[in-house]
Amino acid sequence: MNLRVKALVGGALLALTVAACGGEGAGGGTEESAPPEDRTIGVSMPTQTSERWIADGDSVREQLEELGYQVDLQYAGDDIPTQSQQVDQMITQGADVLIIAAIDGTALSSQLQAAADADIPVIAYDRLIRDSENVDFYVSFDNYRVGVAQAEALLTGLGLLTADGQPGEATGPFNVELFAGSLDDNNAHFFFDGAMDTLQPFIDDGSLAVKSGQAEIEQVAILRWQQETAQRRMEDLLTSSYNDGSRVDGVLSPYDGLSRGIITALQNAGYGAAASPMSVVTGQDAEIASVKLIDDGVQNSTIFKDTRLLAEQAVAAAEAFLAGEEPEANDTETYENGVKVVPSYLLPVETVYADDIAPLLVDSGYYTAEEVAAGQTD
Ligand code: GAL
């Protein structure tokens, strides 16, 4: 097990990594020079009900295994106690590094304390772990920018903006409804903030109206990012605010799973037929079922976050820690977790409309054209 010791030598503070045998660690030998096959990386993912986390788990595992590491990949079924238990077990079984995508960003403090006590570096994967000083690194995307991009897609879809961000021909007023992710996920707040900063001027000048009046994140959040919950909320909104013949022109949705629930509710209410076109619905993650909906002209757009690149950053960070080094950060300001600013590596994001599916998703090998046509991966 790595023992990271900070020593004050000759008046200079030197970060000195000392290799020490951690007893019954994975594979027995875990010195800094230990070969990859003697190292175990614990990878804790939230759920398999969402395609994206399956892709993330697969990418991280494949890339680590290619380098020769042992991988303990666990999914927690979106259940907080299960995730806590799985992480506890990774620690007792001698993991050398932990990569964690938390279900609830505030629920893992005691596990992280145990990891720190055992000198196991912790990398927060896509979702920041909050309220703990024992988070060593964060790999994610520019989450505020995701929200901005979602709002811009909504505005473009409504014609209030042109594709290059200039004022569009349309003037509105358009009725929109807003959705946010799970309040216990730090990202949900970044997405919503980015989106609302972009939409607010249009709400203020009257070109957008949130007809339900529900515009606070607490009113529009969907616990655990559940598709069914989003569908129910959209159905309730249609019943409560649109039973007077008015239309929902657009929906800000922060995640493809929610978008599919929202679209189902709208379709059940007759949207998407010739007489009543589908509302402009945004998304995120480029999940294959939603990519097909975009291809078919049903969903407006999604935000593509390449999970292969995110996995690559997580693996690079794990390797740096195993070599006794600090991973390379490109942001050391944004992600304050309640206790400290966590050094981060943030990746850029891309908006995907129908025309972007081939160049961005197919040509890059993320999906095949057949998978897009079928709406599912092989
Ligand atoms: C967030 C993540 C999004 C989406 C969502 C639901 O933390 O950043 O990309 O996947 O969870 O899974």
mmCIF file of N, CA, C and O and ligand atoms in Angstrom, residues 46-47 50 52-53 56 102 126-127 140-141 143 185-188 191 224-225 254-255 284-285 287 305, ligand 1:
data_model
loop_
_atom_site.group_PDB
_atom_site.id
_atom_site.type_symbol
_atom_site.label_atom_id
_atom_site.label_comp_id
_atom_site.label_asym_id
_atom_site.label_seq_id
_atom_site.Cartn_x
_atom_site.Cartn_y
_atom_site.Cartn_z
ATOM 1 N N PRO A 46 -22.400 4.204 -9.950
ATOM 2 C CA PRO A 46 -23.703 4.321 -9.286
ATOM 3 C C PRO A 46 -24.750 3.285 -9.707
ATOM 4 O O PRO A 46 -25.396 2.688 -8.856
ATOM 5 N N THR A 47 -24.931 3.120 -11.010
ATOM 6 C CA THR A 47 -26.077 2.298 -11.428
ATOM 7 C C THR A 47 -25.883 1.731 -12.830
ATOM 8 O O THR A 47 -25.200 2.333 -13.662
ATOM 9 N N SER A 50 -28.671 3.125 -16.110
ATOM 10 C CA SER A 50 -28.387 4.132 -17.112
ATOM 11 C C SER A 50 -27.209 3.670 -17.951
ATOM 12 O O SER A 50 -26.167 3.299 -17.432
ATOM 13 N N ARG A 52 -25.127 5.223 -19.711
ATOM 14 C CA ARG A 52 -23.842 5.926 -19.705
ATOM 15 C C ARG A 52 -22.890 5.344 -18.676
ATOM 16 O O ARG A 52 -21.704 5.237 -18.916
ATOM 17 N N TRP A 53 -23.424 4.934 -17.500
ATOM 18 C CA TRP A 53 -22.523 4.426 -16.457
ATOM 19 C C TRP A 53 -21.991 3.049 -16.825
ATOM 20 O O TRP A 53 -20.914 2.654 -16.385
ATOM 21 N N ASP A 56 -19.160 3.966 -19.019
ATOM 22 C CA ASP A 56 -18.051 4.468 -18.206
ATOM 23 C C ASP A 56 -17.312 3.300 -17.536
ATOM 24 O O ASP A 56 -16.074 3.226 -17.573
ATOM 25 N N ALA A 102 -20.091 8.890 -7.242
ATOM 26 C CA ALA A 102 -20.976 8.771 -6.080
ATOM 27 C C ALA A 102 -22.445 8.877 -6.467
ATOM 28 O O ALA A 102 -22.809 9.623 -7.372
ATOM 29 N N ASP A 126 -16.514 11.982 -12.397
ATOM 30 C CA ASP A 126 -17.617 12.783 -12.961
ATOM 31 C C ASP A 126 -18.458 13.523 -11.920
ATOM 32 O O ASP A 126 -18.893 14.630 -12.161
ATOM 33 N N ARG A 127 -18.740 12.887 -10.765
ATOM 34 C CA ARG A 127 -19.518 13.571 -9.728
ATOM 35 C C ARG A 127 -18.591 13.885 -8.561
ATOM 36 O O ARG A 127 -17.950 12.966 -8.020
ATOM 37 N N SER A 140 -13.800 15.205 -14.628
ATOM 38 C CA SER A 140 -15.173 15.456 -15.072
ATOM 39 C C SER A 140 -15.143 16.271 -16.359
ATOM 40 O O SER A 140 -14.110 16.338 -17.042
ATOM 41 N N PHE A 141 -16.289 16.851 -16.657
ATOM 42 C CA PHE A 141 -16.401 17.731 -17.817
ATOM 43 C C PHE A 141 -16.653 19.140 -17.293
ATOM 44 O O PHE A 141 -16.810 19.338 -16.091
ATOM 45 N N ASN A 143 -18.939 21.242 -16.329
ATOM 46 C CA ASN A 143 -20.355 21.026 -16.040
ATOM 47 C C ASN A 143 -21.214 22.289 -16.170
ATOM 48 O O ASN A 143 -22.374 22.205 -16.566
ATOM 49 N N ASP A 185 -26.588 15.373 -6.239
ATOM 50 C CA ASP A 185 -25.497 15.284 -7.219
ATOM 51 C C ASP A 185 -25.012 16.704 -7.508
ATOM 52 O O ASP A 185 -25.761 17.533 -8.049
ATOM 53 N N ASN A 186 -23.779 16.981 -7.130
ATOM 54 C CA ASN A 186 -23.193 18.304 -7.317
ATOM 55 C C ASN A 186 -23.380 18.822 -8.742
ATOM 56 O O ASN A 186 -23.631 20.000 -8.970
ATOM 57 N N ASN A 187 -23.282 17.921 -9.703
ATOM 58 C CA ASN A 187 -23.386 18.322 -11.108
ATOM 59 C C ASN A 187 -24.725 18.969 -11.419
ATOM 60 O O ASN A 187 -24.809 19.877 -12.256
ATOM 61 N N ALA A 188 -25.790 18.454 -10.791
ATOM 62 C CA ALA A 188 -27.130 18.952 -11.102
ATOM 63 C C ALA A 188 -27.177 20.465 -10.915
ATOM 64 O O ALA A 188 -27.816 21.176 -11.693
ATOM 65 N N PHE A 191 -25.230 22.243 -13.806
ATOM 66 C CA PHE A 191 -26.006 22.224 -15.055
ATOM 67 C C PHE A 191 -27.104 23.296 -14.993
ATOM 68 O O PHE A 191 -27.309 24.061 -15.930
ATOM 69 N N ARG A 224 -32.509 11.041 -8.000
ATOM 70 C CA ARG A 224 -31.787 9.917 -8.623
ATOM 71 C C ARG A 224 -31.889 9.932 -10.138
ATOM 72 O O ARG A 224 -31.733 8.907 -10.782
ATOM 73 N N TRP A 225 -32.240 11.057 -10.722
ATOM 74 C CA TRP A 225 -32.280 11.188 -12.184
ATOM 75 C C TRP A 225 -33.208 10.146 -12.832
ATOM 76 O O TRP A 225 -32.926 9.641 -13.910
ATOM 77 N N PRO A 254 -31.910 18.001 -18.384
ATOM 78 C CA PRO A 254 -30.460 17.917 -18.201
ATOM 79 C C PRO A 254 -29.854 16.557 -18.479
ATOM 80 O O PRO A 254 -28.633 16.388 -18.348
ATOM 81 N N TYR A 255 -30.672 15.559 -18.831
ATOM 82 C CA TYR A 255 -30.095 14.212 -18.999
ATOM 83 C C TYR A 255 -31.024 13.384 -19.888
ATOM 84 O O TYR A 255 -32.246 13.444 -19.737
ATOM 85 N N GLN A 284 -28.600 15.118 -22.398
ATOM 86 C CA GLN A 284 -27.176 15.006 -22.085
ATOM 87 C C GLN A 284 -26.773 13.546 -22.034
ATOM 88 O O GLN A 284 -27.539 12.708 -21.546
ATOM 89 N N ASP A 285 -25.599 13.274 -22.496
ATOM 90 C CA ASP A 285 -24.918 11.970 -22.402
ATOM 91 C C ASP A 285 -24.888 11.198 -23.713
ATOM 92 O O ASP A 285 -24.228 10.178 -23.795
ATOM 93 N N GLU A 287 -26.903 9.122 -24.941
ATOM 94 C CA GLU A 287 -27.279 7.716 -24.774
ATOM 95 C C GLU A 287 -27.898 7.230 -26.087
ATOM 96 O O GLU A 287 -28.617 7.979 -26.759
ATOM 97 N N LYS A 305 -20.628 13.790 -23.979
ATOM 98 C CA LYS A 305 -19.466 13.776 -23.091
ATOM 99 C C LYS A 305 -18.789 12.428 -23.335
ATOM 100 O O LYS A 305 -19.350 11.386 -23.005
HETATM 101 C C1 GAL B 1 -24.624 13.229 -13.684
HETATM 102 C C2 GAL B 1 -23.788 13.229 -14.919
HETATM 103 C C3 GAL B 1 -24.683 13.318 -16.127
HETATM 104 C C4 GAL B 1 -25.751 12.245 -16.088
HETATM 105 C C5 GAL B 1 -26.426 12.171 -14.751
HETATM 106 C C6 GAL B 1 -27.366 10.984 -14.629
HETATM 107 O O1 GAL B 1 -23.828 13.185 -12.566
HETATM 108 O O2 GAL B 1 -22.862 14.285 -14.921
HETATM 109 O O3 GAL B 1 -23.887 13.194 -17.273
HETATM 110 O O4 GAL B 1 -25.173 11.016 -16.414
HETATM 111 O O5 GAL B 1 -25.488 12.118 -13.710
HETATM 112 O O6 GAL B 1 -26.696 9.778 -14.704
#
